[in-house]
mmCIF file of C-alpha atoms in Angstrom:
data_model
loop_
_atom_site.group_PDB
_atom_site.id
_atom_site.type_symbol
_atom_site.label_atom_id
_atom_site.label_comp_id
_atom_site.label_asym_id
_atom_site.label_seq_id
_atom_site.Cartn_x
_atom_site.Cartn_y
_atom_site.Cartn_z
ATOM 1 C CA UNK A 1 26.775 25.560 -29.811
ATOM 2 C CA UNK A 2 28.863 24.117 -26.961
ATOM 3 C CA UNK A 3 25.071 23.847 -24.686
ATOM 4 C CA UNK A 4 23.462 21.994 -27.831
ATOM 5 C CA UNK A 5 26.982 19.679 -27.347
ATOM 6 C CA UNK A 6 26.366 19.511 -23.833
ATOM 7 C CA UNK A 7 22.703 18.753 -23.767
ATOM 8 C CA UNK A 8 23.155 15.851 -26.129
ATOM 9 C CA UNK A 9 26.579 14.831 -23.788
ATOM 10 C CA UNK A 10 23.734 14.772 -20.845
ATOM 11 C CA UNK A 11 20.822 12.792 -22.749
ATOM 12 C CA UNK A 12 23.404 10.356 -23.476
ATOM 13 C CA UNK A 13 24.709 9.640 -20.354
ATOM 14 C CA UNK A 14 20.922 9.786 -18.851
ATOM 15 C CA UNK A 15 20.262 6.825 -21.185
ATOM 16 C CA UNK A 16 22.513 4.328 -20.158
ATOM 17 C CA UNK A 17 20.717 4.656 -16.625
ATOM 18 C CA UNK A 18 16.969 4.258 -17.500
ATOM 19 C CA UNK A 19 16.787 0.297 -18.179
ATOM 20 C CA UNK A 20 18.732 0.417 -14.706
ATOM 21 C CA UNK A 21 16.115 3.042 -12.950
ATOM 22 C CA UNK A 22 13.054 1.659 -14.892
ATOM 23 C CA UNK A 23 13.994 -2.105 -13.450
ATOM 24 C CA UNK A 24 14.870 -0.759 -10.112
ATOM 25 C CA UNK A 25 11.210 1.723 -10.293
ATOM 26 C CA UNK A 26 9.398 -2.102 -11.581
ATOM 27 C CA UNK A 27 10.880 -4.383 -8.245
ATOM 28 C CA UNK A 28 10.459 -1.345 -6.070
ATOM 29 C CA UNK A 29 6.635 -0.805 -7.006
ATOM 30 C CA UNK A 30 6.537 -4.545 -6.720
ATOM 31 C CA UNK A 31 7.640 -4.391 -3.403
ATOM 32 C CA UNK A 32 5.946 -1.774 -2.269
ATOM 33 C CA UNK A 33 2.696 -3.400 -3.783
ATOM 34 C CA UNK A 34 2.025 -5.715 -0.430
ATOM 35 C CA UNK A 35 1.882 -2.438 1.708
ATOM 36 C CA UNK A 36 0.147 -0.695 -0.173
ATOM 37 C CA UNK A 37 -3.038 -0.928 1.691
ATOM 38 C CA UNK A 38 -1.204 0.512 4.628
ATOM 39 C CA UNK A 39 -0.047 3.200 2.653
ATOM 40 C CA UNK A 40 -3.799 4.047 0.708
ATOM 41 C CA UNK A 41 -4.467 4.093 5.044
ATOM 42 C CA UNK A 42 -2.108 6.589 5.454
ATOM 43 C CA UNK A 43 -2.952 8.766 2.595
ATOM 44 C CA UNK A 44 -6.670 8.765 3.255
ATOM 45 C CA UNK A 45 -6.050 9.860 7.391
ATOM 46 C CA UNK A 46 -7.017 13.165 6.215
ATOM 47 C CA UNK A 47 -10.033 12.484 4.880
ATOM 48 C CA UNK A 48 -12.957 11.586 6.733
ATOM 49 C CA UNK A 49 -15.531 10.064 4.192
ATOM 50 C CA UNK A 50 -15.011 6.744 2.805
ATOM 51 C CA UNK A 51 -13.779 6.243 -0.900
ATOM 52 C CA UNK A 52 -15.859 4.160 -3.099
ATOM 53 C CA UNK A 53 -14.836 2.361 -6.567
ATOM 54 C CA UNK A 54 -16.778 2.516 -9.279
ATOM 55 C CA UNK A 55 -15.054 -0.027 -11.250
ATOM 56 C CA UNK A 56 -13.724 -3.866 -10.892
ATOM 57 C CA UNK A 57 -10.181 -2.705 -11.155
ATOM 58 C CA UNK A 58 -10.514 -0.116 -9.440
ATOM 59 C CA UNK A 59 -9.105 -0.492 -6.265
ATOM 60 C CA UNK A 60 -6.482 -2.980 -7.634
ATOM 61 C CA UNK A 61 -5.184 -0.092 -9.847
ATOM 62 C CA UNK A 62 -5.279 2.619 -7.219
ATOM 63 C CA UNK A 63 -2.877 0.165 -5.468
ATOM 64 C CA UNK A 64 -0.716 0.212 -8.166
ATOM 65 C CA UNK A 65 -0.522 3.613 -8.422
ATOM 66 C CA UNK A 66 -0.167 4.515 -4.481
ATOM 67 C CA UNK A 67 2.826 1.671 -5.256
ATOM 68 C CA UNK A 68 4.610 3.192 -7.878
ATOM 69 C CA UNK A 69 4.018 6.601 -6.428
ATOM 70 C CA UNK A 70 6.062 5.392 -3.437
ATOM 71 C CA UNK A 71 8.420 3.787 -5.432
ATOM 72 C CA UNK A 72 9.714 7.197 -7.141
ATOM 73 C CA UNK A 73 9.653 8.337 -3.402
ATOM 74 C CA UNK A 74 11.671 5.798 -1.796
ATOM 75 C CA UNK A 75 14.059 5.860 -5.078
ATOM 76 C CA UNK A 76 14.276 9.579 -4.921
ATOM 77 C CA UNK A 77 18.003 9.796 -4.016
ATOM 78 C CA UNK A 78 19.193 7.424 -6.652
ATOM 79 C CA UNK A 79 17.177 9.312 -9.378
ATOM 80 C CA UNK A 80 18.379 12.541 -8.445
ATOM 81 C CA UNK A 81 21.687 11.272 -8.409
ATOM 82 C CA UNK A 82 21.516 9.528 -11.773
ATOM 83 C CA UNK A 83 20.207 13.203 -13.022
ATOM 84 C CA UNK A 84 22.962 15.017 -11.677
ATOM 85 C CA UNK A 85 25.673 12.600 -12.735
ATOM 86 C CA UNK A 86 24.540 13.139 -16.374
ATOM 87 C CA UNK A 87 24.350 16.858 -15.556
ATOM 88 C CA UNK A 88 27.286 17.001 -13.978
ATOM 89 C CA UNK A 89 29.730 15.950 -16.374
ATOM 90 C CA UNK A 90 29.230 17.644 -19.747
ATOM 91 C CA UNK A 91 28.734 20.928 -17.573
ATOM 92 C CA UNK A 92 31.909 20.268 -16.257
ATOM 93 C CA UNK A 93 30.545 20.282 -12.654
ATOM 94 C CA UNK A 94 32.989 19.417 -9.176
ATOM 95 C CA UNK A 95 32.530 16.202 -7.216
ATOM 96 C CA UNK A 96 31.874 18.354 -4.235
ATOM 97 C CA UNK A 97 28.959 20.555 -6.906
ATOM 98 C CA UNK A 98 27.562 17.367 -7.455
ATOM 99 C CA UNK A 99 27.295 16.029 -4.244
ATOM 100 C CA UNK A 100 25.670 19.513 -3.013
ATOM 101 C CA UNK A 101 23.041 19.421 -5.762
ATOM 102 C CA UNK A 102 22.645 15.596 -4.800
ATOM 103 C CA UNK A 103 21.890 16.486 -0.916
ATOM 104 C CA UNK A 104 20.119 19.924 -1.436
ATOM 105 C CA UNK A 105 18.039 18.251 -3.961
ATOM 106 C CA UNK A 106 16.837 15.379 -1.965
ATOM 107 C CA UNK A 107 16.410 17.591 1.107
ATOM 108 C CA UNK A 108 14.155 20.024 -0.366
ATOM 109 C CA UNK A 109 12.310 17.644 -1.835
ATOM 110 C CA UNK A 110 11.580 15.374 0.680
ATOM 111 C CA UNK A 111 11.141 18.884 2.602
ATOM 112 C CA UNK A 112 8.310 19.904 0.301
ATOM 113 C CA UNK A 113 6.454 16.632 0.038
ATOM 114 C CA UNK A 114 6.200 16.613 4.339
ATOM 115 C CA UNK A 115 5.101 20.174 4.158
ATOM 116 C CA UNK A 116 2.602 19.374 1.525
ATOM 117 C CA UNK A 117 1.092 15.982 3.490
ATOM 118 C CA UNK A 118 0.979 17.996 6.795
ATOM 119 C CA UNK A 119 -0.053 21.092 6.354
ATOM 120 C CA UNK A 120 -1.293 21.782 2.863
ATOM 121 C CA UNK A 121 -3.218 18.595 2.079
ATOM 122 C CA UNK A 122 -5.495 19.080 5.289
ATOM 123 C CA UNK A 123 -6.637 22.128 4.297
ATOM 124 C CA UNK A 124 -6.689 21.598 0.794
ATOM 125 C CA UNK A 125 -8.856 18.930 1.084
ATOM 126 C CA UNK A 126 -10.797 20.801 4.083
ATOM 127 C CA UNK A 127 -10.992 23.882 1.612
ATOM 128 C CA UNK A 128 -12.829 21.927 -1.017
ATOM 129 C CA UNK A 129 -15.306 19.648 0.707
ATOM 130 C CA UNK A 130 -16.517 22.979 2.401
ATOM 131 C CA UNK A 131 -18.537 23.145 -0.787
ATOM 132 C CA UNK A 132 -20.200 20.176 0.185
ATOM 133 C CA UNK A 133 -24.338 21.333 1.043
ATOM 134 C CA UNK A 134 -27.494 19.044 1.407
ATOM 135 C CA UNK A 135 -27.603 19.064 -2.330
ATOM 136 C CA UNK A 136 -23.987 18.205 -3.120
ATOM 137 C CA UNK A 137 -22.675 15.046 -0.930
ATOM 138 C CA UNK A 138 -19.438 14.012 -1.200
ATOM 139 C CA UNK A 139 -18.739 10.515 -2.860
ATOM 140 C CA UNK A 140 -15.165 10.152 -3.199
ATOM 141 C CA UNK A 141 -13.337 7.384 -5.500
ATOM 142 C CA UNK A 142 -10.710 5.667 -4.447
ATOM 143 C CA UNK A 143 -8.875 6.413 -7.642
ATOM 144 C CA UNK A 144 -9.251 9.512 -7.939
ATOM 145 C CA UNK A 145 -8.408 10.333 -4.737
ATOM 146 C CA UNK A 146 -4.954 8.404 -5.060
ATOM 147 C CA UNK A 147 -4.208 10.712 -8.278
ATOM 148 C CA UNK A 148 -5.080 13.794 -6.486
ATOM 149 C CA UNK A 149 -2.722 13.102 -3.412
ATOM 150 C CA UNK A 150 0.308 11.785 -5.142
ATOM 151 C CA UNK A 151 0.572 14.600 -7.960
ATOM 152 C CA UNK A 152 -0.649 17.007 -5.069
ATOM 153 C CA UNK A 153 2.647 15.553 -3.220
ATOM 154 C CA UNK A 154 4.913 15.147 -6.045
ATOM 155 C CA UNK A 155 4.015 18.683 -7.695
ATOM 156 C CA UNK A 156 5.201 20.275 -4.343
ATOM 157 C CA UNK A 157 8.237 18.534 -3.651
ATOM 158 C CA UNK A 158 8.894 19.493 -7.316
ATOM 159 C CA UNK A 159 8.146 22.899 -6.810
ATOM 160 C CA UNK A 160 10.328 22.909 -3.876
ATOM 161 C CA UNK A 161 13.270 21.599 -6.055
ATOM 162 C CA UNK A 162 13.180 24.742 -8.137
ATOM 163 C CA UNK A 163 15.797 26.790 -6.296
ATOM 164 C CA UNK A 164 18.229 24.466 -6.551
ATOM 165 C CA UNK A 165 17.821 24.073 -10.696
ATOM 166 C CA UNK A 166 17.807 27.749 -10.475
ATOM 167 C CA UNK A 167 21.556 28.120 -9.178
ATOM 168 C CA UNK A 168 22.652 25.300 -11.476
ATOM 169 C CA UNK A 169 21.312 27.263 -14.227
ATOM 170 C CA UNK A 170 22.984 30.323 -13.301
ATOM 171 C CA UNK A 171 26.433 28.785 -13.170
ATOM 172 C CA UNK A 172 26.145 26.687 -16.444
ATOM 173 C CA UNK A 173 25.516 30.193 -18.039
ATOM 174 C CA UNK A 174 21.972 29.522 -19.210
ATOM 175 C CA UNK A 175 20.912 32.433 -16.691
ATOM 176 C CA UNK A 176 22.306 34.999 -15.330
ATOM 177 C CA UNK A 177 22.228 36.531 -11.564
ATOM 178 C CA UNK A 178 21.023 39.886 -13.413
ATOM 179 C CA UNK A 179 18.219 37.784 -15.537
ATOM 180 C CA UNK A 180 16.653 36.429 -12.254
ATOM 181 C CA UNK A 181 17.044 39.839 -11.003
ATOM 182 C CA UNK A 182 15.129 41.292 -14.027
ATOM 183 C CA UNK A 183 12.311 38.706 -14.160
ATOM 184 C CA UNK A 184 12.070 38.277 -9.935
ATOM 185 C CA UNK A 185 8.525 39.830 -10.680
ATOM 186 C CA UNK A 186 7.186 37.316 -13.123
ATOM 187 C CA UNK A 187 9.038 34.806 -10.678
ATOM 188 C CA UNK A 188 7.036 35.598 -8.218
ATOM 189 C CA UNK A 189 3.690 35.854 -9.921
ATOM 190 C CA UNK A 190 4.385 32.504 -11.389
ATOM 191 C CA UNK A 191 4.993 30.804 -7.778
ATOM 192 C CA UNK A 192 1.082 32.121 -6.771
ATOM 193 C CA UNK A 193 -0.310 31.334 -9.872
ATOM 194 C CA UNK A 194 0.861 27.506 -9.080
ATOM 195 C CA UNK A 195 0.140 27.735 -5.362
ATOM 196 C CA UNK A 196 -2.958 28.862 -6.649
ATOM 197 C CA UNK A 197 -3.612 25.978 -8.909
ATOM 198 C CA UNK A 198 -2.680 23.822 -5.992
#
C-alpha cells in the first residue's frame, strides 16, 4: 500500500515537469535542426557506402530525427534530474542520494552511449555488411540508418543506466540484496540475450 501511495506521489510530481521538458525537448530539436547535417556526418563516419532516400521526405525527416535524438542527449542531465526529483521525494530519498543518482546516472549514460559509438557501432555495422556478396549489395537509406544508430546508442546508454536503478530499487525495498543474489543467474543471461539482440 504505501509503494502504490508512493508511485502515484512520483507520477504526480513527474507531471508538472513534462509541458516544461516537452517545450524544452521542441526548442532544443529546433536548435539542433541547423546542425543536423553535421551531425547525420558524424553518425555515418562509420559507414563507408552512401545512404540513399527513397522518399521526398525522406531526408528532411531523418534530420528531424538525428535532431531530436540529440536533443534527449544534450537534455540528458535535466531529464534525469526531473526523474529523480519525482523519485526522490515520495521515497523519501537525501539531497546528497539524489544528487548521487543524478551524477552516476548521467555518467554512465553518457559512458555507455561513447562506448557504443566507438567501439560497438564499428563492428556492429562491420559484422553485418560482411553478409554483403555479389548477389546482395548494400543500399543503405538514410532513414533507416538514422533509426538504427540512435536506438543502437540510446538502448546502450540505457542499458548502462541499469545498475544504478538497481541500487535504488534495493533501498526503496522493492528488491532485496538477497533477491539479486538469487536471480544473479537470470541477470546475467538477460544482459547476453540483449547484447545479443544488439
Amino acid at each position: 500500500m504505501a509503494f502504490h501511495t508512493s508511485l502515484i506521489t512520483f507520477l504526480s510530481e513527474l507531471r508538472k515537469s513534462i509541458r516544461a521538458l516537452a517545450i524544452s525537448l521542441f526548442i532544443c530539436t529546433g536548435v539542433i535542426f541547423i546542425l543536423s547535417p553535421q551531425l547525420l556526418h558524424f553518425v555515418q563516419d562509420h559507414l563507408a557506402d552512401k545512404l540513399y532516400f527513397f522518399s521526398v521526405a525522406g531526408p528532411f525527416l531523418a534530420h528531424v530525427k538525428l535532431a531530436l535524438f540529440a536533443a534527449v542527449y544534450v537534455l540528458m542531465p535535466w531529464l534525469m534530474s526531473v526523474l529523480w526529483r519525482a523519485l526522490g521525494k515520495p521515497f523519501g530519498v537525501s539531497g546528497s542520494e539524489l544528487f548521487f543518482f543524478i551524477f552516476f546516472t548521467c555518467l554512465l549514460f553518457y559512458a555507455g552511449t561513447l562506448f557504443c559509438y566507438y567501439v560497438t557501432l564499428p563492428f556492429g555495422i562491420q559484422f553485418l555488411l560482411g553478409f554483403s556478396s555479389e548477389e546482395l549489395k548494400p543500399v543503405i537509406s538514410v532513414g533507416r540508418f538514422v533509426n538504427f544508430t540512435t536506438i543502437f546508442i540510446l538502448a546502450f546508454g540505457l542499458i548502462f543506466e541499469l545498475p544504478i536503478f538497481m541500487v535504488f530499487m534495493a533501498k526503496v525495498g522493492v528488491f532485496s540484496r538477497r533477491f539479486y543474489e538469487k536471480n544473479r543467474r537470470y541477470a546475467l543471461l538477460l544482459i547476453a540475450v540483449l547484447a545479443a539482440l544488439l
